[in-house]
Coordinates of C-alpha atoms in Angstrom, one line a residue:
Chain C
M6 CA -19.3 34.0 -11.1
R7 CA -17.6 33.2 -14.6
S8 CA -14.7 36.0 -14.6
P9 CA -14.1 37.5 -17.9
G10 CA -10.2 37.6 -17.3
G11 CA -10.1 33.6 -16.6
N12 CA -7.0 33.4 -15.8
S13 CA -7.0 35.9 -12.4
P14 CA -9.3 33.0 -10.2
S15 CA -8.5 34.4 -7.4
R16 CA -9.2 38.1 -7.9
A17 CA -12.0 36.9 -9.6
A18 CA -13.7 35.3 -6.9
L19 CA -12.9 37.3 -4.3
P20 CA -15.8 40.4 -5.2
S21 CA -18.3 38.2 -4.9
A22 CA -16.7 37.5 -1.2
L23 CA -17.5 40.6 0.2
P24 CA -20.4 41.6 2.5
G25 CA -23.3 42.2 1.7
D26 CA -24.1 38.5 0.2
S27 CA -25.5 37.9 2.6
A28 CA -25.4 33.6 3.4
G29 CA -25.9 34.3 6.5
L30 CA -23.7 31.8 8.3
H31 CA -20.7 32.9 10.2
Q32 CA -21.8 36.4 8.9
P33 CA -18.8 38.2 10.6
K34 CA -18.8 42.2 12.0
R35 CA -18.0 44.1 8.4
R36 CA -15.4 46.2 10.8
S37 CA -13.7 42.7 11.3
W38 CA -13.0 42.7 8.1
E39 CA -8.8 43.9 8.1
R40 CA -8.3 41.9 11.2
R41 CA -9.3 38.6 9.1
P42 CA -7.5 38.2 6.4
H43 CA -9.0 34.5 6.2
L44 CA -12.5 35.3 5.9
W45 CA -11.9 36.9 2.0
F46 CA -10.3 33.2 1.1
I47 CA -12.3 31.4 2.8
L48 CA -15.8 33.2 2.3
P49 CA -17.0 32.2 -1.6
A50 CA -16.3 28.9 -0.3
L51 CA -18.3 28.6 2.3
V52 CA -20.7 31.0 0.5
A53 CA -20.8 29.2 -2.5
Y54 CA -21.2 25.3 0.0
G55 CA -23.4 27.1 2.3
I56 CA -26.1 27.6 -0.6
L57 CA -25.4 23.9 -2.1
F58 CA -24.3 22.0 0.6
I59 CA -24.6 22.0 3.7
Y60 CA -28.6 24.1 3.0
P61 CA -29.3 20.9 1.1
T62 CA -28.1 19.2 3.7
I63 CA -30.5 20.6 6.9
R64 CA -32.8 20.6 4.4
S65 CA -33.0 17.2 3.6
F66 CA -33.5 16.1 7.5
Y67 CA -35.7 18.5 7.8
L68 CA -38.3 17.5 4.4
S69 CA -37.2 13.8 5.6
L70 CA -40.0 14.3 8.6
F71 CA -43.0 14.9 5.9
D72 CA -45.4 12.5 4.8
W73 CA -44.9 14.1 0.6
T74 CA -44.8 12.4 -2.8
G75 CA -41.8 15.8 -4.0
I76 CA -44.8 17.1 -6.6
G77 CA -46.8 20.2 -6.0
P78 CA -47.4 21.4 -2.1
I79 CA -45.3 19.6 0.8
G80 CA -47.8 17.1 3.0
K81 CA -48.7 17.2 6.3
M82 CA -45.2 16.7 9.0
V83 CA -45.9 13.3 10.2
W84 CA -42.3 13.1 12.1
L85 CA -40.4 10.5 12.4
A86 CA -42.4 8.2 11.7
N87 CA -40.9 7.6 7.4
F88 CA -37.6 6.4 10.1
K89 CA -40.7 3.9 12.1
E90 CA -41.4 2.3 8.5
L91 CA -37.5 2.0 7.7
L92 CA -37.3 -0.4 10.2
H93 CA -39.7 -3.1 8.8
D94 CA -39.8 -2.2 4.9
E95 CA -37.9 -5.1 3.2
R96 CA -36.8 -3.7 0.3
F97 CA -34.4 -1.3 2.3
R98 CA -33.4 -4.4 4.7
K99 CA -32.4 -6.0 1.5
A100 CA -31.1 -3.2 0.2
A101 CA -28.8 -2.2 2.9
W102 CA -28.5 -5.9 3.5
N103 CA -27.4 -6.1 -0.8
S104 CA -24.5 -3.5 0.1
T105 CA -23.0 -5.0 3.4
K106 CA -22.4 -8.3 1.0
L107 CA -20.4 -5.7 -1.2
F108 CA -18.4 -4.5 0.8
A109 CA -18.2 -7.9 2.7
V110 CA -16.5 -9.2 -0.7
I111 CA -14.5 -6.3 -1.6
F112 CA -13.3 -5.8 1.4
V113 CA -12.0 -10.0 1.6
L114 CA -11.3 -9.5 -2.5
Q115 CA -8.6 -5.6 -2.0
N116 CA -6.8 -7.6 1.7
T117 CA -5.9 -10.7 -1.3
V118 CA -6.1 -10.5 -4.4
S119 CA -5.2 -6.7 -4.6
L120 CA -3.1 -6.9 -1.2
G121 CA -0.8 -9.8 -3.3
L122 CA -0.7 -8.1 -7.2
A123 CA 1.1 -5.4 -5.0
M124 CA 3.3 -7.4 -3.1
M125 CA 4.2 -9.8 -6.1
L126 CA 4.2 -5.4 -8.0
N127 CA 7.2 -4.3 -6.0
R128 CA 9.8 -5.4 -7.6
R129 CA 11.7 -4.1 -9.9
S130 CA 11.6 -4.3 -13.1
P131 CA 11.5 -2.1 -16.1
M132 CA 7.8 -4.0 -17.0
T133 CA 6.6 -3.0 -13.7
H134 CA 4.9 -0.2 -14.8
V135 CA 3.7 -1.6 -17.3
Y136 CA 2.0 -3.6 -15.0
R137 CA 0.9 -0.5 -12.7
A138 CA -0.6 1.8 -15.4
I139 CA -2.4 -0.9 -17.4
I140 CA -4.1 -2.5 -13.7
F141 CA -4.7 1.4 -12.5
L142 CA -6.6 2.2 -16.4
P143 CA -10.4 1.1 -15.3
V144 CA -10.1 3.5 -12.4
V145 CA -10.2 5.5 -14.6
M146 CA -13.1 5.2 -17.1
S147 CA -16.6 5.8 -16.5
A148 CA -19.2 3.1 -14.8
V149 CA -20.9 4.2 -17.2
A150 CA -18.4 2.4 -19.8
T151 CA -17.6 -0.2 -17.4
G152 CA -20.8 -0.9 -17.0
I153 CA -21.5 -1.7 -19.7
I154 CA -18.4 -3.3 -21.2
W155 CA -19.2 -5.9 -19.0
V156 CA -22.8 -6.2 -19.9
L157 CA -21.7 -7.3 -23.7
M158 CA -19.1 -9.4 -21.4
L159 CA -21.8 -11.5 -20.7
D160 CA -24.8 -11.2 -22.3
P161 CA -26.1 -15.1 -22.6
I162 CA -27.0 -14.1 -26.5
I163 CA -24.0 -11.3 -28.4
G164 CA -21.5 -11.3 -25.1
I165 CA -18.4 -12.6 -25.4
V166 CA -18.2 -15.7 -22.2
N167 CA -20.8 -17.9 -23.1
P168 CA -19.7 -18.1 -26.4
V169 CA -15.8 -18.5 -25.5
L170 CA -17.0 -21.0 -23.1
R171 CA -19.2 -23.3 -25.7
D172 CA -16.4 -23.6 -28.1
I173 CA -13.8 -24.5 -25.5
G174 CA -15.8 -26.7 -24.7
L175 CA -17.2 -25.8 -21.1
G176 CA -20.4 -25.4 -22.9
S177 CA -21.7 -27.2 -19.3
L178 CA -20.8 -23.9 -17.9
Q179 CA -22.4 -21.1 -19.0
Q180 CA -25.0 -18.4 -17.4
E181 CA -26.7 -15.9 -17.6
W182 CA -25.7 -14.2 -15.6
Q183 CA -27.4 -11.6 -15.1
A184 CA -30.8 -12.2 -15.6
D185 CA -30.1 -14.8 -13.0
P186 CA -30.5 -13.9 -9.3
K187 CA -28.4 -16.7 -8.0
W188 CA -25.4 -15.7 -10.1
A189 CA -26.7 -11.8 -11.2
M190 CA -25.4 -10.6 -7.6
K191 CA -22.0 -12.7 -8.4
T192 CA -20.9 -10.5 -11.6
V193 CA -22.1 -6.6 -9.5
Y194 CA -18.7 -8.2 -6.9
L195 CA -17.3 -9.0 -10.1
V196 CA -17.2 -5.9 -12.3
Q197 CA -17.1 -3.7 -8.9
F198 CA -13.2 -4.8 -8.1
W199 CA -12.6 -5.0 -12.0
Q200 CA -13.1 -1.7 -11.6
W201 CA -11.3 -0.6 -8.9
N202 CA -8.6 -3.3 -8.6
G203 CA -6.1 -1.0 -9.0
M204 CA -6.6 1.7 -6.7
A205 CA -5.7 -0.5 -3.9
V206 CA -3.2 -2.6 -5.0
V207 CA -1.5 1.4 -6.4
L208 CA -2.8 1.9 -2.3
Y209 CA -1.2 -1.2 -1.3
L210 CA 2.1 -0.7 -3.3
A211 CA 2.9 2.9 -2.1
G212 CA 2.9 1.5 1.6
L213 CA 5.2 -1.4 0.8
Q214 CA 7.3 1.0 -0.5
N215 CA 7.6 3.1 2.0
V216 CA 8.8 -0.6 4.1
P217 CA 12.8 -0.1 4.4
E218 CA 14.3 -2.7 1.4
D219 CA 16.6 -3.0 4.6
L220 CA 14.5 -3.7 7.2
R221 CA 13.0 -6.9 5.6
H222 CA 17.0 -8.1 4.6
A223 CA 18.2 -7.3 8.2
A224 CA 15.1 -9.9 9.4
L225 CA 15.9 -13.4 6.9
I226 CA 19.1 -12.4 7.6
D227 CA 18.5 -12.9 11.0
G228 CA 17.3 -15.9 9.8
A229 CA 13.4 -15.0 10.0
K230 CA 10.9 -16.5 8.1
R231 CA 8.9 -15.6 4.9
W232 CA 6.4 -14.9 6.2
Q233 CA 7.7 -15.0 9.6
V234 CA 9.0 -10.9 8.2
F235 CA 5.6 -10.4 6.6
R236 CA 3.9 -10.9 10.3
D237 CA 5.8 -8.8 11.8
V238 CA 7.4 -6.6 8.8
T239 CA 5.2 -5.8 6.1
F240 CA 2.0 -5.9 7.4
P241 CA 2.5 -3.7 10.6
M242 CA 3.7 -1.3 8.4
L243 CA 0.6 -1.7 5.4
A244 CA -1.5 -0.5 8.8
P245 CA -2.6 3.2 6.6
A246 CA -2.4 1.9 3.6
F247 CA -5.0 -0.7 4.8
T248 CA -7.3 2.5 7.0
I249 CA -7.1 3.9 3.6
V250 CA -8.1 1.3 1.7
T251 CA -10.6 0.6 3.1
A252 CA -12.0 3.6 4.1
L253 CA -12.1 4.0 0.4
S254 CA -14.5 1.0 -0.8
F255 CA -16.4 2.4 2.4
I256 CA -17.3 4.9 1.4
L257 CA -17.3 4.3 -2.3
I258 CA -19.6 1.4 -2.1
F259 CA -22.6 3.0 0.0
R260 CA -22.6 5.4 -1.7
A261 CA -22.6 3.5 -5.0
F262 CA -25.5 4.7 -7.7
D263 CA -24.3 4.5 -11.1
L264 CA -22.4 0.3 -12.7
I265 CA -24.9 -1.2 -10.3
Y266 CA -28.3 0.9 -12.1
V267 CA -26.7 0.5 -15.4
L268 CA -26.3 -3.0 -14.6
G269 CA -29.7 -3.4 -12.8
G270 CA -31.6 -1.1 -13.6
S271 CA -33.4 0.7 -11.3
T272 CA -35.3 -2.3 -10.2
G273 CA -32.0 -3.9 -9.3
A274 CA -33.0 -6.7 -11.7
P275 CA -32.9 -9.6 -11.4
D276 CA -36.1 -9.2 -8.8
G277 CA -34.6 -7.2 -6.6
A278 CA -31.2 -9.0 -6.6
T279 CA -28.7 -6.2 -6.6
L280 CA -30.4 -3.2 -5.8
V281 CA -28.4 -1.9 -2.7
I282 CA -29.5 1.7 -1.2
G283 CA -28.1 4.0 -3.6
V284 CA -30.3 3.1 -6.5
L285 CA -33.0 2.3 -3.8
I286 CA -33.6 5.9 -3.0
Y287 CA -33.2 6.5 -6.6
G288 CA -36.4 4.8 -7.0
E289 CA -37.8 5.6 -4.5
A290 CA -37.3 9.8 -5.4
F291 CA -38.6 9.5 -8.1
G292 CA -40.5 6.2 -9.1
T293 CA -39.1 2.5 -11.0
S294 CA -39.6 2.7 -14.0
S295 CA -42.8 4.6 -16.1
F296 CA -44.9 2.2 -15.3
N297 CA -44.1 2.7 -11.6
A298 CA -43.6 6.5 -11.0
A299 CA -44.9 7.1 -7.8
T300 CA -42.3 8.9 -6.4
R301 CA -41.8 9.1 -2.4
M302 CA -39.4 11.9 -1.7
S303 CA -39.7 11.7 2.2
Y304 CA -38.9 8.5 2.6
A305 CA -36.4 8.7 -0.1
M306 CA -35.1 11.8 2.2
A307 CA -35.5 9.7 5.3
E308 CA -33.5 6.5 3.2
G309 CA -30.5 9.6 2.6
V310 CA -30.3 10.1 5.9
T311 CA -30.2 7.3 7.4
L312 CA -27.7 6.6 4.9
F313 CA -26.2 9.2 5.3
V314 CA -26.0 9.3 10.2
F315 CA -24.7 5.2 9.7
L316 CA -21.6 7.1 6.7
A317 CA -20.5 9.6 8.8
G318 CA -21.4 6.8 12.1
M319 CA -19.1 4.1 10.7
S320 CA -16.2 5.9 8.8
G321 CA -15.5 8.2 11.6
L322 CA -15.2 4.3 13.7
L323 CA -12.7 2.4 11.2
I324 CA -11.2 5.8 11.4
R325 CA -10.6 6.1 14.6
V326 CA -10.0 2.0 15.4
L327 CA -7.9 1.6 12.0
G328 CA -5.5 4.7 13.8
R329 CA -5.7 2.9 17.0
R330 CA -5.0 0.0 15.5
E331 CA -1.4 1.6 13.2
E332 CA 0.5 3.4 15.8
A333 CA -0.7 0.2 18.3
L334 CA 1.6 -1.4 15.3
Q335 CA 4.3 0.7 14.7
Chain R
M30 CA 24.6 -21.6 -8.7
S31 CA 22.8 -23.5 -12.1
A32 CA 20.2 -24.5 -9.8
K33 CA 19.9 -20.4 -8.2
H34 CA 20.3 -19.4 -11.1
G35 CA 17.4 -21.5 -12.6
R36 CA 15.0 -20.6 -9.6
R37 CA 15.5 -17.3 -10.5
L38 CA 14.7 -17.7 -14.0
L39 CA 11.9 -19.6 -13.1
G40 CA 9.9 -16.6 -10.2
G41 CA 10.6 -14.7 -13.5
I42 CA 8.4 -15.7 -15.7
V43 CA 5.7 -17.5 -13.6
W44 CA 6.4 -12.9 -12.6
H45 CA 5.7 -12.2 -15.8
G46 CA 3.7 -15.1 -16.8
V47 CA 0.8 -14.1 -13.2
M48 CA 1.0 -10.6 -14.6
L49 CA -0.1 -10.8 -18.1
I50 CA -3.2 -12.9 -17.0
V51 CA -4.3 -10.6 -14.6
C52 CA -3.8 -7.3 -17.7
A53 CA -5.6 -9.4 -19.5
F54 CA -8.7 -10.1 -17.6
V55 CA -7.8 -6.2 -17.5
L56 CA -7.4 -5.3 -21.4
I57 CA -9.8 -7.8 -23.1
P58 CA -13.1 -6.6 -21.7
I59 CA -11.9 -3.3 -23.1
V60 CA -10.2 -4.7 -26.8
M61 CA -14.4 -6.3 -26.8
V62 CA -16.3 -3.4 -26.9
V63 CA -13.7 -1.4 -29.5
L64 CA -13.5 -4.5 -31.4
G65 CA -17.5 -4.2 -30.8
S66 CA -18.0 -0.4 -32.0
F67 CA -16.7 -2.0 -35.8
K68 CA -19.5 -4.8 -35.2
T69 CA -22.7 -5.1 -37.6
V70 CA -25.5 -6.1 -35.5
D71 CA -25.7 -9.6 -37.6
Q72 CA -21.7 -9.6 -37.0
F73 CA -22.2 -10.3 -33.0
F74 CA -24.7 -12.7 -33.8
D75 CA -21.5 -14.6 -35.8
R76 CA -18.1 -13.8 -34.4
P77 CA -19.4 -12.7 -31.3
Y78 CA -15.9 -12.5 -29.9
G79 CA -13.8 -13.0 -33.4
L80 CA -12.9 -9.3 -34.7
P81 CA -15.1 -7.2 -37.5
E82 CA -15.1 -7.7 -40.8
S83 CA -14.0 -4.2 -41.3
F84 CA -12.5 -1.4 -39.6
D85 CA -15.4 0.9 -41.1
F86 CA -16.7 4.1 -38.9
F87 CA -20.4 3.5 -39.7
N88 CA -21.2 3.1 -36.3
Y89 CA -18.9 6.0 -35.2
R90 CA -20.2 7.9 -38.0
K91 CA -24.4 7.2 -36.9
A92 CA -23.5 7.6 -33.3
W93 CA -21.8 11.0 -33.7
D94 CA -25.3 12.4 -36.6
E95 CA -27.8 10.5 -35.3
A96 CA -26.6 9.5 -31.8
N97 CA -26.7 12.8 -30.6
I98 CA -22.7 12.2 -29.6
Q99 CA -21.1 15.3 -31.3
S100 CA -23.3 17.7 -28.7
S101 CA -23.1 15.1 -25.5
L102 CA -19.3 15.5 -25.8
R103 CA -18.7 19.2 -26.2
N104 CA -21.1 19.3 -23.3
S105 CA -18.4 16.7 -21.3
V106 CA -15.9 19.1 -21.9
I107 CA -18.0 22.6 -21.1
A108 CA -19.1 20.8 -17.2
T109 CA -16.2 19.5 -16.9
V110 CA -13.5 22.1 -18.1
C111 CA -16.4 25.0 -15.9
G112 CA -16.0 22.3 -12.8
V113 CA -12.8 22.3 -12.7
F114 CA -12.7 25.5 -12.8
F115 CA -14.7 26.7 -10.8
S116 CA -13.9 23.8 -8.5
T117 CA -10.6 24.9 -8.3
V118 CA -11.0 28.6 -6.9
F119 CA -13.1 27.8 -4.5
A120 CA -10.9 24.9 -2.8
C121 CA -7.8 26.4 -3.4
L122 CA -8.8 30.2 -1.4
A123 CA -10.9 28.1 0.8
S124 CA -7.0 25.6 1.7
Y125 CA -5.8 28.9 1.8
G126 CA -7.4 30.2 3.9
L127 CA -8.4 27.3 6.2
A128 CA -4.9 26.1 6.1
R129 CA -2.1 29.7 6.6
F130 CA -4.1 31.5 9.2
R131 CA -4.4 30.3 12.8
F132 CA -8.1 31.5 14.2
R133 CA -11.0 29.7 16.0
G134 CA -13.5 26.9 14.7
R135 CA -10.5 26.8 12.3
L136 CA -11.1 22.4 12.5
G137 CA -14.4 22.8 13.0
L138 CA -14.4 24.5 8.8
R139 CA -11.9 22.7 7.9
L140 CA -13.8 19.5 9.6
L141 CA -17.5 20.9 7.1
F142 CA -16.1 20.8 4.2
V143 CA -14.1 17.6 3.5
G144 CA -17.5 16.2 6.0
G145 CA -19.1 16.4 2.4
L146 CA -17.2 13.5 1.2
V147 CA -19.6 11.2 3.4
V148 CA -22.5 12.9 2.3
P149 CA -24.4 10.5 -0.2
V150 CA -24.5 11.7 -3.6
Q151 CA -28.0 10.0 -3.2
L152 CA -29.7 12.2 -1.1
I153 CA -28.0 15.5 -1.3
I154 CA -29.2 16.3 -4.3
L155 CA -32.9 15.8 -3.3
P156 CA -33.0 18.9 -1.7
I157 CA -31.1 21.4 -5.1
F158 CA -33.6 19.1 -7.7
I159 CA -36.9 20.7 -6.0
M160 CA -34.8 23.8 -5.1
F161 CA -33.6 23.1 -8.6
R162 CA -37.5 22.7 -10.3
Q163 CA -38.4 25.9 -8.0
I164 CA -36.2 29.0 -9.6
G165 CA -36.0 27.2 -12.9
L166 CA -32.3 26.0 -13.5
L167 CA -34.0 22.0 -14.1
G168 CA -32.3 20.5 -16.8
S169 CA -29.8 22.6 -18.2
L170 CA -26.3 21.9 -18.4
W171 CA -25.5 25.4 -16.5
S172 CA -27.8 23.6 -12.9
L173 CA -24.9 20.8 -13.7
I174 CA -22.0 23.2 -14.2
V175 CA -22.9 24.8 -10.6
V176 CA -23.7 21.6 -8.9
Y177 CA -19.8 20.3 -9.8
S178 CA -18.0 23.2 -8.8
V179 CA -19.9 23.1 -5.6
F180 CA -19.6 19.2 -5.1
G181 CA -15.6 19.6 -6.3
I182 CA -14.8 21.2 -3.2
P183 CA -14.7 18.4 -0.1
L184 CA -12.3 16.6 -1.9
G185 CA -10.1 20.0 -3.0
V186 CA -10.3 21.2 0.5
L187 CA -9.0 17.6 1.5
V188 CA -5.9 17.9 -0.6
L189 CA -5.3 21.6 -0.9
T190 CA -4.9 21.9 3.3
G191 CA -2.1 18.9 3.8
F192 CA -0.9 20.6 0.9
F193 CA -0.6 24.5 1.8
G194 CA 0.1 23.5 5.8
V195 CA 3.4 22.5 5.3
L196 CA 5.0 25.4 3.3
P197 CA 7.3 27.5 4.8
K198 CA 6.4 30.3 7.3
D199 CA 9.9 32.7 5.7
L200 CA 8.6 32.7 2.5
E201 CA 5.6 34.5 4.0
D202 CA 7.1 36.3 6.0
A203 CA 9.7 38.1 3.8
A204 CA 6.8 38.5 1.3
R205 CA 4.3 40.0 3.9
I206 CA 8.0 42.9 5.3
D207 CA 7.8 43.8 1.4
G208 CA 4.6 44.7 1.6
A209 CA 3.0 42.9 -0.4
S210 CA -0.5 41.5 1.6
H211 CA -2.2 38.4 1.4
L212 CA -3.8 38.6 -2.4
E213 CA -1.0 38.8 -3.5
V214 CA 1.5 35.8 -1.2
F215 CA -1.1 33.9 -1.6
W216 CA -0.9 34.2 -5.9
R217 CA 2.3 35.3 -6.5
I218 CA 4.2 32.9 -4.3
M219 CA 2.1 30.6 -2.6
L220 CA -0.3 29.0 -5.0
P221 CA 3.1 28.7 -7.5
L222 CA 4.5 25.9 -5.3
T223 CA 1.0 24.4 -4.9
R224 CA 1.3 23.2 -8.3
P225 CA 1.4 19.1 -7.8
A226 CA -1.2 19.4 -5.2
L227 CA -3.7 21.3 -8.0
A228 CA -2.9 18.9 -10.6
A229 CA -3.9 16.4 -8.3
V230 CA -6.8 17.9 -7.9
V231 CA -7.2 18.8 -10.8
I232 CA -7.2 14.7 -12.6
L233 CA -9.4 13.7 -9.4
N234 CA -12.2 16.2 -10.2
G235 CA -11.7 16.1 -13.8
V236 CA -12.1 12.4 -14.1
W237 CA -14.7 12.9 -11.6
M238 CA -16.9 15.2 -13.7
W239 CA -16.7 13.6 -16.7
N240 CA -17.3 10.8 -15.2
D241 CA -20.6 11.0 -13.0
F242 CA -23.1 9.6 -14.4
F243 CA -25.9 10.0 -11.5
L244 CA -25.8 13.5 -11.1
G245 CA -26.6 14.4 -14.9
F246 CA -29.0 11.9 -14.9
I247 CA -31.4 13.9 -12.6
L248 CA -30.6 17.4 -13.4
I249 CA -30.6 17.0 -17.8
N250 CA -34.3 14.9 -19.1
D251 CA -33.5 17.7 -22.7
P252 CA -31.0 15.4 -25.6
D253 CA -29.1 18.5 -26.4
Q254 CA -28.0 19.6 -23.0
M255 CA -27.1 15.6 -22.2
T256 CA -23.6 14.8 -21.3
L257 CA -21.6 12.0 -22.9
P258 CA -22.3 9.4 -19.8
V259 CA -26.0 10.3 -19.2
G260 CA -26.7 10.6 -23.0
I261 CA -25.0 6.8 -23.3
M262 CA -27.4 5.6 -21.1
A263 CA -30.1 7.7 -23.1
F264 CA -29.7 6.0 -26.6
R265 CA -29.1 3.1 -24.7
G266 CA -32.6 2.6 -24.1
T267 CA -34.1 3.7 -27.7
Y268 CA -31.3 1.8 -29.6
S269 CA -31.6 -1.4 -27.3
T270 CA -30.1 -3.3 -30.4
E271 CA -27.6 -1.4 -32.3
W272 CA -24.9 -2.4 -29.7
G273 CA -22.5 -1.8 -31.9
L274 CA -23.8 2.4 -32.0
I275 CA -23.8 1.9 -28.4
F276 CA -20.2 0.3 -28.1
A277 CA -19.1 3.0 -30.0
S278 CA -20.5 5.9 -27.8
V279 CA -18.6 4.7 -25.6
T280 CA -15.1 4.1 -27.3
I281 CA -15.9 8.0 -27.5
S282 CA -16.2 9.3 -24.2
V283 CA -13.6 6.4 -22.7
L284 CA -11.1 7.8 -25.4
P285 CA -9.8 11.6 -23.9
V286 CA -9.8 10.3 -20.0
V287 CA -8.0 7.3 -21.4
G288 CA -5.6 8.8 -23.8
A289 CA -4.5 11.5 -21.4
Y290 CA -3.8 9.2 -19.2
L291 CA -1.3 7.1 -21.2
L292 CA -0.6 10.0 -21.3
L293 CA 0.4 11.1 -17.9
S294 CA 0.2 7.7 -15.9
R295 CA 2.1 8.8 -13.4
Q296 CA 0.6 11.9 -12.4
F297 CA -3.6 10.5 -12.6
I298 CA -1.7 7.6 -10.8
A299 CA -1.0 10.2 -8.1
G300 CA -4.0 12.5 -8.3
L301 CA -6.0 10.1 -7.8
T302 CA -4.9 8.5 -5.1
A303 CA -3.9 11.9 -3.5
G304 CA -7.5 12.3 -2.3
S305 CA -6.6 8.9 -0.7
V306 CA -3.6 10.3 1.7
K307 CA -3.9 11.4 5.0
G308 CA -6.5 13.9 6.2

């Protein structure tokens, strides 16, 4: 698979696309090769993608119909029993609710704090690029690093937040941030926002820079108030950025695992307070700890399939509704 | 006149003030971890947010020698470089075929590739885990490289089809008349023109693969094969009280990507938001 030359990827990748590599996907008749040059280009990716993406996705739908732990021979087929169980599963509901809350909170923060910062950054100053680069910095950092950074910040003993509060005389505000079920999910909001705020700011800023300066000036000269200019000129022009920011955070948050696993482990500590859907599926498939190693592979797949259908449906709907909104506003 | 001037000055001060607060909110946690990486366990209790007694690299030496950071770093580099290379080659070729030729099922095929973005990794990794376990690929760095090479395709296709699609047809026609094959047109003419989009895809997938924890966590359990995020989480379990050691490894793991970001912040920001252009 690896090309010996390395500097000629196109040539190295092509031979594997020759007929004979039968992945069974959209396989054309051999004699039509010359007449269909596009297939030469598409086939390497399609074969790889077919084997390691499309086939596993289909297989997970199939395996979700079984009663199987994931170890040993595949159990017996139970059709939709896993999905029926899902509907009444307390943990699944709680995880779905936590994921929804996380999305809702981030959505609100993105459209207040991030949008506000983007509007502030939309001015010419030698420092604009520096501020923008700093605000974006957490986006390039790994979720593991981000999680560990905030575990340090919030740790009740060695942490930063509690000792600082204590030393400035606000000791009464100290909390067991991550161990207290009341605060644990709030810390997840904070850390998630800390990491992704820069993305929303930069996307909104790019949207704002598409709003022609003259248009706003003209409106101001015509006697419009500042908030009127925002409502009638700036806000409609931001519709595409709003679509992107919302759809992106929707997909990112409902598929999230890394950060929340670092903060709350596989059970969503404390007591399931930070359990989200992405972590729940992992725990169901591989066991939540060495003490509870009971795995339910098929059930995890049923949860994953449900999430997939939800994500695909909602992303399609979001992009459609918000796309119409863009047209209506412009 | 002077009142107006005063208001502008005040506005400027408020603006810088707000921006500095936001930057402090971003930077203080990062600085604390870097400071923490120079502290002994005792110093965490004595001076939680103070400077370490000395900037001695003992935690780094220990992480490097005892906590497998050396091999994790090497594995992360190998996995990221190979994953980015193969997924970009796949995505590049496919995007060219999808964007430059008219044929039936073109849009459907593009949707098939790009639709991969809404498949939860938690779902798709389960059948792959089972498949790899059967063929004995599980546990090695190769399993991760293979998965990265394929999982990078959807984003690559999303960004690159948009870019290839808008290149002028005349360029292609002229070269074809001169007798160039499709492959030559692609390699000599079109590919060099897509350099900005290629950079975006490389950055996007590179940052994602370097930072990925989940896939490596599922596929690899041999400490010698672990990538940095997986390795750090593994010995966070083992050395849970050796804070300085953990923070030193975290610092090592973010240094390459943050360093590259500081040098090329404009390209990084453009690249990481490129997947979000309307497609």
